[in-house]
C-alpha cells in the first residue's frame, strides 16, 4: 500500500521557506538603510587635488592643473554626480544662491563634471552660476571613487530626497553616468588647504550651505607678492 505525502508537513515547510525569505528581505532592507555597507570616503589632500588635470568647456579649450582655480582666492567647487540629475540640479541651485555672499568674500564658485554629453552641461548652467570644467579622469570624485547602484533605490533617505527635489519643482533626465558619488569642496588660497570636504553619502545628500559659508569666510587670499 503506497503512502501519501503528508500535506500538512509540506504546507508547513513551504510557509517556513516563505517566512525565511521575507525575513532575509526585511533584514536586507534594514541593513541597506544603515551606513554599514556604504564605502567610506578617503579624504583628498591638497597635494592630490591641485595636480588634477581639468579641461575648459568654452570655445577655446585648454587643459590646466586644478590648483589654478584656488591659487589666489580659494574656491568652492562642486563635483557634480550627473548634470541631468534633478537632485544635482537642486544642490547646484542652492549653492548658486550663495554666489553674492561668496563674491563679497572674493571666493569663486566652480563645478566639475565627469563627461560632456550633448547639451547636458549647457542645461546644467541654468542651475549653476559658476564656471564648469571637465574632469575626464574623475579625480575630484576620489582618491577612492565610491559608487551607489541598486542600494540607492532601497534607501529611505534617497526616496525622501527624491520627493523633496520633486516638490521643489526640479526635474531631470537619465543621460550620463550617475553612480559615482560627487561632493563639494571649499579650498583655501595657495597652500591653505582643504577647509571643507563634503562627500555624498547617498543620492541627494546635500552639503550644508552654512558650512560652506563658514569655511569660505576662513579663506585668506594670497598677497600678490606671495604668488610664485
XYZ file of N, CA and C in Angstrom:
684
model
N 0.862 -1.190 0.000
C 0.000 0.000 0.000
C 0.902 1.246 0.000
N 0.745 2.124 -1.016
C 1.610 3.304 -1.119
C 1.180 4.365 -0.120
N 2.178 5.058 0.402
C 1.880 6.108 1.397
C 1.730 7.441 0.683
N 0.741 8.241 1.096
C 0.512 9.559 0.532
C 1.343 10.586 1.291
N 1.831 11.618 0.623
C 2.627 12.639 1.313
C 1.795 13.377 2.344
N 2.427 13.745 3.416
C 1.765 14.485 4.481
C 1.647 15.946 4.041
N 0.455 16.334 3.563
C 0.259 17.684 3.053
C 0.446 18.738 4.131
N 0.170 18.369 5.361
C 0.326 19.311 6.464
C 1.786 19.685 6.653
N 2.655 18.673 6.619
C 4.089 18.949 6.774
C 4.622 19.734 5.584
N 4.133 19.388 4.378
C 4.573 20.095 3.172
C 4.193 21.576 3.228
N 2.944 21.825 3.660
C 2.468 23.210 3.758
C 3.274 23.981 4.792
N 3.542 23.325 5.915
C 4.327 23.977 6.968
C 5.735 24.310 6.462
N 6.291 23.382 5.690
C 7.628 23.613 5.149
C 7.651 24.792 4.198
N 6.628 24.882 3.348
C 6.545 25.997 2.404
C 6.391 27.324 3.132
N 5.587 27.328 4.204
C 5.424 28.543 4.999
C 6.755 28.951 5.634
N 7.510 27.974 6.094
C 8.810 28.264 6.720
C 9.766 28.889 5.714
N 9.779 28.310 4.502
C 10.646 28.853 3.459
C 10.231 30.276 3.118
N 8.922 30.494 2.983
C 8.412 31.820 2.649
C 8.735 32.842 3.713
N 8.510 32.471 4.982
C 8.805 33.391 6.077
C 10.297 33.680 6.167
N 11.098 32.640 5.868
C 12.552 32.833 5.880
C 12.985 33.831 4.820
N 12.381 33.707 3.622
C 12.718 34.624 2.534
C 12.309 36.052 2.877
N 11.140 36.198 3.479
C 10.676 37.523 3.886
C 11.615 38.110 4.937
N 12.036 37.244 5.873
C 12.957 37.699 6.914
C 14.274 38.193 6.335
N 14.784 37.459 5.349
C 16.035 37.866 4.694
C 15.849 39.193 3.978
N 14.703 39.334 3.281
C 14.438 40.572 2.543
C 14.332 41.764 3.496
N 13.610 41.575 4.608
C 13.439 42.660 5.580
C 14.783 43.035 6.196
N 15.573 42.017 6.532
C 16.901 42.282 7.099
C 17.769 43.048 6.109
N 17.687 42.622 4.840
C 18.453 43.315 3.809
C 18.039 44.764 3.675
N 16.722 45.030 3.719
C 16.219 46.400 3.626
C 16.713 47.234 4.796
N 16.673 46.654 5.999
C 17.113 47.383 7.188
C 18.604 47.701 7.111
N 19.401 46.722 6.693
C 20.847 46.939 6.599
C 21.182 47.959 5.512
N 20.413 47.931 4.407
C 20.661 48.871 3.317
C 20.404 50.305 3.750
N 19.581 50.483 4.782
C 19.268 51.819 5.269
C 20.150 52.241 6.439
N 21.194 51.483 6.713
C 22.225 51.907 7.652
C 23.463 52.286 6.830
N 24.488 52.742 7.490
C 25.729 53.086 6.785
C 26.734 51.938 6.817
N 26.264 50.765 7.259
C 27.159 49.628 7.444
C 27.870 49.226 6.163
N 27.141 49.231 5.036
C 27.723 48.762 3.780
C 28.131 49.899 2.851
N 28.040 51.141 3.332
C 28.473 52.263 2.497
C 29.994 52.337 2.503
N 30.576 52.519 1.323
C 32.025 52.637 1.252
C 32.444 53.964 1.869
N 33.483 53.926 2.667
C 33.942 55.113 3.381
C 34.822 55.971 2.465
N 34.568 57.276 2.439
C 35.401 58.141 1.588
C 36.793 58.313 2.161
N 37.745 58.458 1.283
C 39.110 58.762 1.681
C 39.343 60.249 1.445
N 39.809 60.939 2.477
C 39.996 62.381 2.363
C 40.982 62.713 1.246
N 40.667 63.761 0.507
C 41.532 64.211 -0.592
C 42.481 65.278 -0.065
N 43.756 65.062 -0.216
C 44.741 66.038 0.238
C 44.856 67.166 -0.782
N 45.371 68.301 -0.342
C 45.593 69.418 -1.254
C 46.552 69.006 -2.359
N 47.587 68.228 -2.017
C 48.569 67.771 -2.999
C 47.906 66.918 -4.081
N 46.934 66.115 -3.691
C 46.204 65.289 -4.655
C 45.341 66.157 -5.566
N 44.608 67.098 -4.975
C 43.663 67.907 -5.742
C 44.343 68.876 -6.697
N 45.423 69.519 -6.268
C 45.998 70.589 -7.079
C 46.660 70.099 -8.362
N 46.940 68.797 -8.451
C 47.574 68.267 -9.661
C 46.575 67.664 -10.654
N 45.293 67.709 -10.318
C 44.267 67.156 -11.205
C 44.212 67.958 -12.505
N 44.138 67.266 -13.616
C 44.025 67.933 -14.920
C 42.557 68.195 -15.246
N 42.257 69.457 -15.550
C 40.909 69.851 -15.935
C 40.931 70.437 -17.335
N 39.778 70.390 -17.981
C 39.640 70.997 -19.310
C 38.533 72.036 -19.270
N 38.784 73.169 -19.893
C 37.745 74.192 -20.009
C 36.731 73.736 -21.055
N 35.520 74.266 -20.966
C 34.458 73.849 -21.878
C 33.998 74.981 -22.789
N 34.787 76.037 -22.855
C 34.444 77.159 -23.723
C 34.876 76.903 -25.155
N 34.806 77.941 -25.963
C 35.185 77.816 -27.373
C 36.664 77.492 -27.517
N 37.478 78.093 -26.656
C 38.914 77.821 -26.686
C 39.252 76.835 -25.567
N 39.268 75.558 -25.906
C 39.523 74.519 -24.903
C 40.985 74.548 -24.461
N 41.198 74.467 -23.171
C 42.557 74.382 -22.646
C 42.588 73.404 -21.485
N 43.747 72.796 -21.270
C 43.960 71.865 -20.166
C 44.882 72.533 -19.150
N 44.546 72.406 -17.884
C 45.331 73.056 -16.842
C 45.221 72.283 -15.538
N 46.075 72.601 -14.589
C 46.052 71.965 -13.274
C 45.011 72.646 -12.394
N 44.274 71.844 -11.639
C 43.168 72.372 -10.836
C 43.621 73.411 -9.827
N 44.862 73.335 -9.381
C 45.365 74.286 -8.398
C 45.241 75.734 -8.835
N 45.155 75.964 -10.147
C 44.984 77.326 -10.656
C 43.678 77.943 -10.164
N 42.671 77.103 -9.913
C 41.346 77.609 -9.546
C 41.342 78.314 -8.198
N 42.156 77.837 -7.281
C 42.128 78.405 -5.931
C 43.431 79.086 -5.513
N 44.370 79.223 -6.440
C 45.688 79.754 -6.113
C 45.620 81.123 -5.436
N 44.802 82.021 -5.962
C 44.765 83.394 -5.448
C 43.724 83.601 -4.347
N 42.498 83.137 -4.593
C 41.384 83.487 -3.704
C 40.637 82.298 -3.120
N 41.214 81.093 -3.261
C 40.471 79.923 -2.809
C 39.330 79.631 -3.763
N 38.477 78.679 -3.406
C 37.351 78.342 -4.286
C 36.375 77.409 -3.584
N 35.124 77.488 -4.028
C 34.102 76.491 -3.682
C 33.870 75.686 -4.953
N 34.024 74.372 -4.861
C 33.950 73.513 -6.044
C 32.962 72.375 -5.824
N 32.015 72.259 -6.734
C 31.045 71.161 -6.695
C 31.467 70.091 -7.690
N 31.661 68.861 -7.202
C 31.912 67.722 -8.082
C 30.550 67.110 -8.395
N 30.059 67.367 -9.592
C 28.687 67.029 -9.962
C 28.577 65.536 -10.298
N 27.661 64.848 -9.652
C 27.478 63.422 -9.942
C 26.961 63.208 -11.358
N 25.951 64.001 -11.748
C 25.413 63.907 -13.113
C 24.624 65.180 -13.403
N 25.009 65.960 -14.413
C 24.337 67.241 -14.681
C 22.836 67.132 -14.908
N 22.383 66.012 -15.491
C 20.956 65.861 -15.771
C 20.140 65.383 -14.591
N 20.796 65.036 -13.491
C 20.091 64.534 -12.309
C 19.371 65.678 -11.609
N 18.093 65.501 -11.286
C 17.349 66.600 -10.662
C 17.805 66.872 -9.233
N 18.403 65.883 -8.577
C 18.964 66.112 -7.249
C 20.216 66.986 -7.331
N 21.040 66.742 -8.350
C 22.248 67.553 -8.555
C 21.874 68.976 -8.953
N 20.834 69.100 -9.732
C 20.379 70.432 -10.132
C 19.862 71.209 -8.920
N 19.214 70.503 -8.025
C 18.734 71.148 -6.802
C 19.905 71.681 -5.975
N 20.932 70.840 -5.774
C 22.074 71.283 -4.983
C 22.826 72.414 -5.685
N 22.948 72.331 -6.999
C 23.626 73.378 -7.747
C 22.914 74.717 -7.576
N 21.591 74.681 -7.619
C 20.803 75.892 -7.454
C 20.986 76.480 -6.057
N 21.028 75.616 -5.045
C 21.194 76.093 -3.679
C 22.591 76.662 -3.450
N 23.603 76.015 -4.006
C 24.956 76.570 -3.910
C 25.036 77.921 -4.615
N 24.356 78.020 -5.753
C 24.374 79.273 -6.507
C 23.684 80.400 -5.754
N 22.794 80.050 -4.821
C 22.134 81.084 -4.017
C 23.129 81.787 -3.089
N 24.314 81.183 -2.908
C 25.362 81.780 -2.073
C 26.285 82.693 -2.873
N 26.066 82.785 -4.182
C 27.009 83.468 -5.073
C 27.313 84.897 -4.623
N 26.282 85.653 -4.265
C 26.522 87.047 -3.880
C 27.361 87.141 -2.614
N 27.141 86.231 -1.663
C 27.943 86.242 -0.434
C 29.372 85.806 -0.708
N 29.524 84.796 -1.567
C 30.876 84.359 -1.933
C 31.617 85.476 -2.671
N 30.891 86.207 -3.507
C 31.510 87.335 -4.223
C 32.029 88.382 -3.238
N 31.291 88.582 -2.164
C 31.726 89.540 -1.144
C 33.031 89.083 -0.483
N 33.163 87.778 -0.327
C 34.410 87.231 0.241
C 35.529 87.202 -0.799
N 35.153 87.373 -2.072
C 36.129 87.262 -3.149
C 36.442 85.831 -3.523
N 35.523 84.917 -3.185
C 35.739 83.473 -3.416
C 34.916 83.005 -4.621
N 35.536 82.457 -5.651
C 34.797 81.987 -6.829
C 34.087 80.658 -6.595
N 33.046 80.444 -7.383
C 32.260 79.209 -7.338
C 32.467 78.467 -8.658
N 32.882 77.191 -8.555
C 33.138 76.378 -9.748
C 32.442 75.017 -9.611
N 32.377 74.308 -10.729
C 31.907 72.917 -10.730
C 32.761 72.107 -11.683
N 32.846 70.815 -11.422
C 33.490 69.891 -12.357
C 32.504 68.781 -12.690
N 32.572 68.305 -13.920
C 31.729 67.197 -14.376
C 32.622 66.091 -14.922
N 32.096 64.876 -14.991
C 32.874 63.721 -15.452
C 32.881 63.588 -16.967
N 31.822 64.101 -17.599
C 31.669 63.912 -19.038
C 30.868 65.075 -19.610
N 31.031 65.272 -20.898
C 30.340 66.365 -21.583
C 29.500 65.759 -22.691
N 28.233 65.494 -22.405
C 27.342 64.810 -23.338
C 26.265 65.769 -23.840
N 26.167 65.886 -25.146
C 25.106 66.709 -25.731
C 25.050 68.099 -25.125
N 23.844 68.473 -24.685
C 23.633 69.790 -24.079
C 23.530 69.712 -22.554
N 24.001 68.606 -21.974
C 23.817 68.398 -20.547
C 24.463 69.498 -19.701
N 25.707 69.842 -20.020
C 26.397 70.883 -19.235
C 25.740 72.239 -19.478
N 25.391 72.501 -20.720
C 24.730 73.766 -21.048
C 23.411 73.899 -20.289
N 22.644 72.813 -20.216
C 21.377 72.843 -19.486
C 21.617 72.995 -17.986
N 22.683 72.375 -17.493
C 23.011 72.462 -16.069
C 23.373 73.888 -15.672
N 23.883 74.646 -16.634
C 24.293 76.032 -16.370
C 23.104 76.909 -15.970
N 21.891 76.472 -16.284
C 20.704 77.211 -15.850
C 20.543 77.153 -14.334
N 21.135 76.127 -13.723
C 21.012 75.939 -12.268
C 22.277 76.349 -11.522
N 23.393 76.345 -12.219
C 24.676 76.605 -11.565
C 25.278 77.908 -12.079
N 25.571 78.822 -11.168
C 26.014 80.165 -11.543
C 27.532 80.348 -11.451
N 28.261 79.334 -11.822
C 29.715 79.438 -11.831
C 30.268 78.731 -13.053
N 31.567 78.838 -13.258
C 32.199 78.194 -14.405
C 32.315 76.690 -14.170
N 32.178 75.921 -15.245
C 32.174 74.459 -15.155
C 33.330 73.905 -15.984
N 34.023 72.907 -15.422
C 35.175 72.294 -16.090
C 34.983 70.779 -16.169
N 35.735 70.166 -17.082
C 35.653 68.723 -17.304
C 36.800 68.004 -16.596
N 36.453 67.024 -15.788
C 37.422 66.181 -15.071
C 37.296 64.765 -15.650
N 37.944 64.558 -16.800
C 37.773 63.294 -17.525
C 38.230 62.078 -16.734
N 39.247 62.247 -15.891
C 39.768 61.114 -15.122
C 39.029 60.918 -13.800
N 38.029 61.772 -13.547
C 37.169 61.650 -12.360
C 37.965 61.725 -11.052
N 38.993 62.532 -11.042
C 39.864 62.612 -9.867
C 39.203 63.360 -8.709
N 38.342 64.327 -9.025
C 37.643 65.048 -7.958
C 36.631 64.156 -7.241
N 36.395 62.972 -7.774
C 35.451 62.028 -7.173
C 36.201 60.983 -6.343
N 37.509 61.171 -6.197
C 38.365 60.246 -5.453
C 38.930 60.910 -4.241
N 40.083 60.429 -3.749
C 41.007 59.442 -4.325
C 40.393 58.036 -4.473
N 39.436 57.706 -3.603
C 38.768 56.411 -3.714
C 37.359 56.678 -4.216
N 37.110 56.387 -5.500
C 35.788 56.624 -6.074
C 34.771 55.694 -5.435
N 33.637 56.274 -5.035
C 32.587 55.482 -4.395
C 31.355 55.459 -5.286
N 30.746 54.284 -5.386
C 29.557 54.139 -6.220
C 28.356 53.727 -5.370
N 27.194 54.151 -5.801
C 25.939 53.660 -5.244
C 25.082 53.235 -6.415
N 24.691 51.962 -6.421
C 23.911 51.449 -7.555
C 22.527 51.049 -7.045
N 22.252 49.759 -6.953
C 20.921 49.296 -6.553
C 20.566 49.697 -5.131
N 21.563 49.739 -4.254
C 21.287 50.100 -2.866
C 20.653 51.479 -2.764
N 20.988 52.347 -3.707
C 20.453 53.696 -3.666
C 18.940 53.750 -3.797
N 18.361 52.740 -4.429
C 16.921 52.769 -4.686
C 16.102 52.072 -3.608
N 16.767 51.536 -2.579
C 16.022 50.945 -1.466
C 16.327 51.660 -0.151
N 17.025 52.791 -0.251
C 17.301 53.586 0.943
C 16.198 54.633 1.123
N 15.650 54.674 2.322
C 14.570 55.608 2.621
C 15.015 57.054 2.399
N 16.253 57.363 2.803
C 16.752 58.724 2.656
C 16.777 59.178 1.216
N 17.104 58.275 0.303
C 17.141 58.629 -1.113
C 15.745 58.983 -1.615
N 14.747 58.183 -1.221
C 13.379 58.462 -1.657
C 12.857 59.758 -1.048
N 13.282 60.057 0.169
C 12.918 61.342 0.771
C 13.545 62.495 -0.009
N 14.784 62.294 -0.453
C 15.459 63.318 -1.256
C 14.775 63.487 -2.608
N 14.367 62.372 -3.220
C 13.632 62.435 -4.482
C 12.366 63.283 -4.312
N 11.615 62.979 -3.263
C 10.347 63.676 -3.026
C 10.581 65.159 -2.766
N 11.605 65.479 -1.982
C 11.912 66.883 -1.669
C 12.223 67.673 -2.938
N 13.116 67.136 -3.782
C 13.501 67.835 -5.003
C 12.325 67.968 -5.963
N 11.514 66.908 -6.053
C 10.335 66.939 -6.927
C 9.342 68.001 -6.445
N 9.130 68.078 -5.149
C 8.209 69.081 -4.597
C 8.730 70.494 -4.813
N 10.060 70.627 -4.875
C 10.656 71.938 -5.090
C 10.703 72.320 -6.571
N 10.143 71.454 -7.417
C 9.987 71.798 -8.825
C 11.132 71.408 -9.737
N 12.036 70.551 -9.266
C 13.178 70.161 -10.099
C 12.844 68.928 -10.921
N 13.388 68.876 -12.112
C 13.218 67.710 -12.987
C 14.544 67.446 -13.671
N 14.650 66.289 -14.322
C 15.914 65.945 -14.961
C 15.740 64.861 -15.994
N 16.840 64.145 -16.269
C 16.827 63.076 -17.254
C 17.772 61.976 -16.790
N 17.964 60.975 -17.627
C 18.810 59.836 -17.264
C 20.082 59.761 -18.098
N 20.468 60.875 -18.707
C 21.659 60.878 -19.557
C 22.938 60.857 -18.722
N 23.889 59.999 -19.115
C 25.209 60.009 -18.499
C 25.371 59.090 -17.303
N 26.617 59.011 -16.827
C 26.965 58.168 -15.679
C 26.539 58.874 -14.382
N 25.801 58.153 -13.541
C 25.297 58.786 -12.326
C 25.489 57.986 -11.059
N 26.350 56.959 -11.109
C 26.520 56.109 -9.921
C 27.732 56.495 -9.072
N 28.734 57.139 -9.680
C 29.892 57.591 -8.907
C 29.485 58.840 -8.143
N 29.580 58.778 -6.818
C 29.080 59.851 -5.961
C 29.954 61.100 -6.041
N 29.319 62.242 -5.904
C 30.007 63.523 -6.002
C 30.279 64.149 -4.648
N 30.404 65.469 -4.639
C 30.691 66.156 -3.391
C 30.923 67.638 -3.595
N 31.297 68.314 -2.509
C 31.577 69.753 -2.543
C 32.829 70.018 -1.720
N 33.704 70.857 -2.267
C 34.934 71.242 -1.570
C 34.967 72.755 -1.371
N 35.507 73.160 -0.235
C 35.918 74.553 -0.052
C 37.422 74.493 0.184
N 38.173 75.135 -0.709
C 39.635 75.053 -0.673
C 40.213 76.446 -0.478
N 41.135 76.549 0.454
C 41.741 77.838 0.749
C 42.720 78.276 -0.324
N 43.114 79.544 -0.248
C 44.043 80.097 -1.230
C 45.438 79.517 -1.045
N 46.161 79.392 -2.148
C 47.534 78.903 -2.088
C 47.629 77.543 -1.429
N 48.421 77.487 -0.344
C 48.639 76.238 0.385
C 47.825 76.163 1.676
N 46.750 76.968 1.747
C 45.941 76.999 2.965
C 45.278 75.654 3.245
N 44.971 74.913 2.206
C 44.451 73.559 2.386
C 42.961 73.421 2.144
N 42.473 72.200 2.355
C 41.054 71.885 2.168
C 40.319 72.251 3.456
N 39.426 73.212 3.375
C 38.716 73.714 4.555
C 37.401 72.986 4.785
N 36.833 72.437 3.731
C 35.601 71.653 3.845
C 35.577 70.629 2.727
N 35.267 69.403 3.076
C 35.139 68.330 2.080
C 33.876 67.546 2.398
N 32.843 67.780 1.616
C 31.578 67.063 1.791
C 31.476 65.999 0.716
N 31.404 64.741 1.123
C 31.240 63.636 0.171
C 29.812 63.106 0.260
N 29.171 63.004 -0.883
C 27.809 62.494 -0.976
C 27.734 61.078 -0.402
N 26.903 60.861 0.615
C 26.720 59.537 1.205
C 25.763 58.694 0.372
N 24.765 59.362 -0.176
C 23.738 58.711 -0.978
C 23.201 59.741 -1.957
N 22.410 59.319 -2.916
C 21.862 60.238 -3.900
C 21.101 61.368 -3.189
N 21.471 62.605 -3.499
C 20.743 63.742 -2.934
C 21.205 64.187 -1.562
N 22.343 63.665 -1.091
C 22.900 64.078 0.204
C 23.637 65.405 -0.004
N 22.973 66.511 0.338
C 23.497 67.848 0.025
C 24.430 68.358 1.117
N 25.314 69.251 0.703
C 26.203 69.918 1.650
C 25.403 70.959 2.436
N 25.823 71.231 3.660
C 25.227 72.293 4.457
C 25.691 73.647 3.924
N 24.757 74.493 3.523
C 25.118 75.810 2.996
C 25.813 76.657 4.056
N 25.381 76.519 5.305
C 26.016 77.264 6.384
C 27.475 76.851 6.544
N 27.739 75.546 6.391
C 29.118 75.058 6.491
C 29.981 75.612 5.368
N 29.394 75.745 4.182
C 30.129 76.300 3.046
C 30.521 77.747 3.335
N 29.566 78.524 3.826
C 29.849 79.935 4.116
C 30.891 80.081 5.223
N 30.763 79.254 6.259
C 31.719 79.334 7.371
C 33.129 79.003 6.895
N 33.241 77.995 6.027
C 34.563 77.631 5.500
C 35.092 78.717 4.568
N 34.219 79.273 3.736
C 34.640 80.312 2.792
C 35.143 81.564 3.512
N 34.542 81.852 4.654
C 34.972 83.021 5.433
C 36.403 82.872 5.953
N 36.858 81.643 6.075
C 38.201 81.384 6.605
C 39.296 81.520 5.553
N 38.896 81.660 4.298
C 39.889 81.737 3.230
C 40.674 83.048 3.325
N 41.983 82.923 3.210
C 42.877 84.084 3.268
C 43.497 84.273 1.891
N 43.015 85.278 1.153
C 43.541 85.497 -0.212
C 45.041 85.676 -0.212
N 45.674 85.182 -1.273
C 47.120 85.301 -1.422
C 47.511 86.724 -1.785
N 48.484 87.270 -1.083
C 49.019 88.572 -1.462
C 49.765 88.436 -2.776
N 49.750 89.481 -3.567
C 50.366 89.432 -4.898
C 51.829 89.042 -4.835
N 52.530 89.514 -3.793
C 53.965 89.221 -3.709
C 54.252 87.837 -3.165
N 53.159 87.123 -2.749
C 53.335 85.770 -2.236
C 53.184 84.724 -3.329
N 52.677 85.152 -4.501
C 52.460 84.205 -5.601
C 53.782 83.770 -6.204
N 53.813 82.531 -6.583
C 55.041 82.002 -7.188
C 54.800 81.705 -8.651
